[in-house]
Amino acid sequence: MKSMELVIEGECYISGRFERACVGIDGGRIVALARNLDGDRRIDFGSRKILPAAIDSHVHFREPGMTHKEDFGTGSLAALHGGVSCVFDMPNTAPPTTTVSALDDKARAAAARSLVDFGLFAAVRPGADIAALAGRAIGFKLYMAGTTGDLLVPSLASVQKELADVARSGKVLAVHAEDETIRRKEPAKGPADHLRNRPNECEASAIRKVARAAEGCRVHICHVSAKDSLPLVQGQPNLTSEVTPHHMLLDRDRPLGTFGKVNPPLRTKGDRQAMFLAFKQGQFDTMASDHAPHTVDEKKEDFDYAPSGMPGVETMFPLMLQHVRDKHLALATVVKALCERPGEIFGIKKGRIEVGYDADLVAVDFMAGRDIRADDMHSKCGWTAYEGMPAVFPRATVVRGELMMKDEEQAGESRGRDVVAKDR
Ligand code: NCD
Ligand code: ZN
């Protein structure tokens, strides 16, 4: 066999188990897997575990328009340190990603600054040119309740035509499922009040409504957070679901104040435990961070004025790897939800160590854990809701065959690629 550009060697996670193997890489893709391979260059990770890098299919990198919170440079640097090689950015930027020109502008900004690969969501709004957007977007986002940004649809009836167009496009319809007609807007002093304003039924009702209204669409329910929602997202044809680390690990009783204000809200301990168990049992298709950075100053506003959302792209995979290390979760469950299923659902060849897939890899040392500290994070926002929690940060992240992070330092300069319109 001809020598390949690069060979990466280590304990590789292939078809659900670890084996000592060489990953042969050409043009950023995995072209061979074997016990021994020759390459022009070689990286030997020794006894470290080599896993597929994660795909974070729900981030808010805030560019354009809110780059004091984050931009593609800082967001993607945080991603690299968290073992994420590809992110899908949400459309609630300023301007919002609702037109082809806004999508193209954002793609140019991302291509200039992002250190990881990316896909861009377009928003469903009355009058949106879905067919034109579909060629360039990783999927469509539908906001059923008010949250950061201005993309709430007036009603599902108002986007009936657009939803039919999404169905025709074959693209995923990612849904922020909270029912605006149930949401209360009473003054809130903390996460418990925020939860009262956005009760479990708010989520369950929205899931029921969108499942009916978006017939024919590949509906993906984002950030499922309430135990009442679990039966609604299981075993439904054309419906997949996402859970976040915060709804699985945090609840309204944590003393987080505004830093725990997020949509959907942190719920009760019972809901949190139900999310953890459902995740452990493989009931969610994907895990995504809903990385939604806001600055400390913004979060220091009074509860009612503070924006909703918390960062998470850097801590998601490390927190899950810690749970694997502690034997609370099976590695297979984590890899499936963070790597394999996002790749399958969104139709990109990432998330597996397999010939034909992008060479997006992380090297992990399960013995080298450390506590999460805001000071060590790379997001512009400068805080984390997971302060002091133990985590297993990857020792290296490889994006399409390029070593981009090593020993917790940025190692490469290459820019990420749009996974949809690669040559734009
Ligand atoms: C998100 C944000 O800040 O962009 N906030 C959040 O609480 N999740 C918006 C959203 O997805 O709701
Ligand atoms: Zn979001």
mmCIF file of C-alpha atoms in Angstrom, residues 4-12 20-25 32-35 37 39 41-46 50 353 359-363 397-403:
data_model
loop_
_atom_site.group_PDB
_atom_site.id
_atom_site.type_symbol
_atom_site.label_atom_id
_atom_site.label_comp_id
_atom_site.label_asym_id
_atom_site.label_seq_id
_atom_site.Cartn_x
_atom_site.Cartn_y
_atom_site.Cartn_z
ATOM 1 C CA MET A 4 -0.030 7.995 3.441
ATOM 2 C CA GLU A 5 0.414 11.599 4.448
ATOM 3 C CA LEU A 6 -0.122 10.943 8.110
ATOM 4 C CA VAL A 7 -0.439 7.991 10.430
ATOM 5 C CA ILE A 8 -1.851 8.374 13.924
ATOM 6 C CA GLU A 9 -1.221 5.509 16.281
ATOM 7 C CA GLY A 10 -2.710 4.652 19.651
ATOM 8 C CA GLU A 11 -5.451 2.738 21.417
ATOM 9 C CA CYS A 12 -8.237 3.404 18.931
ATOM 10 C CA ARG A 20 -3.922 -0.842 19.182
ATOM 11 C CA ALA A 21 -4.131 0.513 15.658
ATOM 12 C CA CYS A 22 -2.816 2.966 13.098
ATOM 13 C CA VAL A 23 -5.169 5.445 11.469
ATOM 14 C CA GLY A 24 -3.977 6.221 7.945
ATOM 15 C CA ILE A 25 -4.929 9.699 6.774
ATOM 16 C CA ALA A 32 -6.873 2.942 6.217
ATOM 17 C CA LEU A 33 -7.028 1.276 9.613
ATOM 18 C CA ALA A 34 -4.494 -1.405 10.403
ATOM 19 C CA ARG A 35 -2.144 -2.705 13.045
ATOM 20 C CA LEU A 37 0.914 1.507 8.564
ATOM 21 C CA GLY A 39 3.154 7.400 6.700
ATOM 22 C CA ARG A 41 4.413 11.811 9.106
ATOM 23 C CA ARG A 42 3.532 9.954 12.256
ATOM 24 C CA ILE A 43 1.915 10.882 15.573
ATOM 25 C CA ASP A 44 2.134 8.215 18.243
ATOM 26 C CA PHE A 45 -0.269 8.780 21.115
ATOM 27 C CA GLY A 46 1.193 5.826 22.999
ATOM 28 C CA ILE A 50 -8.118 7.724 20.583
ATOM 29 C CA ILE A 353 -13.030 6.091 13.355
ATOM 30 C CA ALA A 359 -9.951 12.257 10.514
ATOM 31 C CA ASP A 360 -11.467 14.140 13.463
ATOM 32 C CA LEU A 361 -9.995 12.589 16.580
ATOM 33 C CA VAL A 362 -9.233 13.211 20.219
ATOM 34 C CA ALA A 363 -6.578 11.623 22.412
ATOM 35 C CA THR A 397 -7.768 17.306 19.164
ATOM 36 C CA VAL A 398 -7.251 16.556 15.474
ATOM 37 C CA VAL A 399 -9.429 18.177 12.806
ATOM 38 C CA ARG A 400 -9.316 16.556 9.342
ATOM 39 C CA GLY A 401 -5.852 15.197 10.031
ATOM 40 C CA GLU A 402 -4.406 18.369 11.504
ATOM 41 C CA LEU A 403 -3.268 18.421 15.103
#
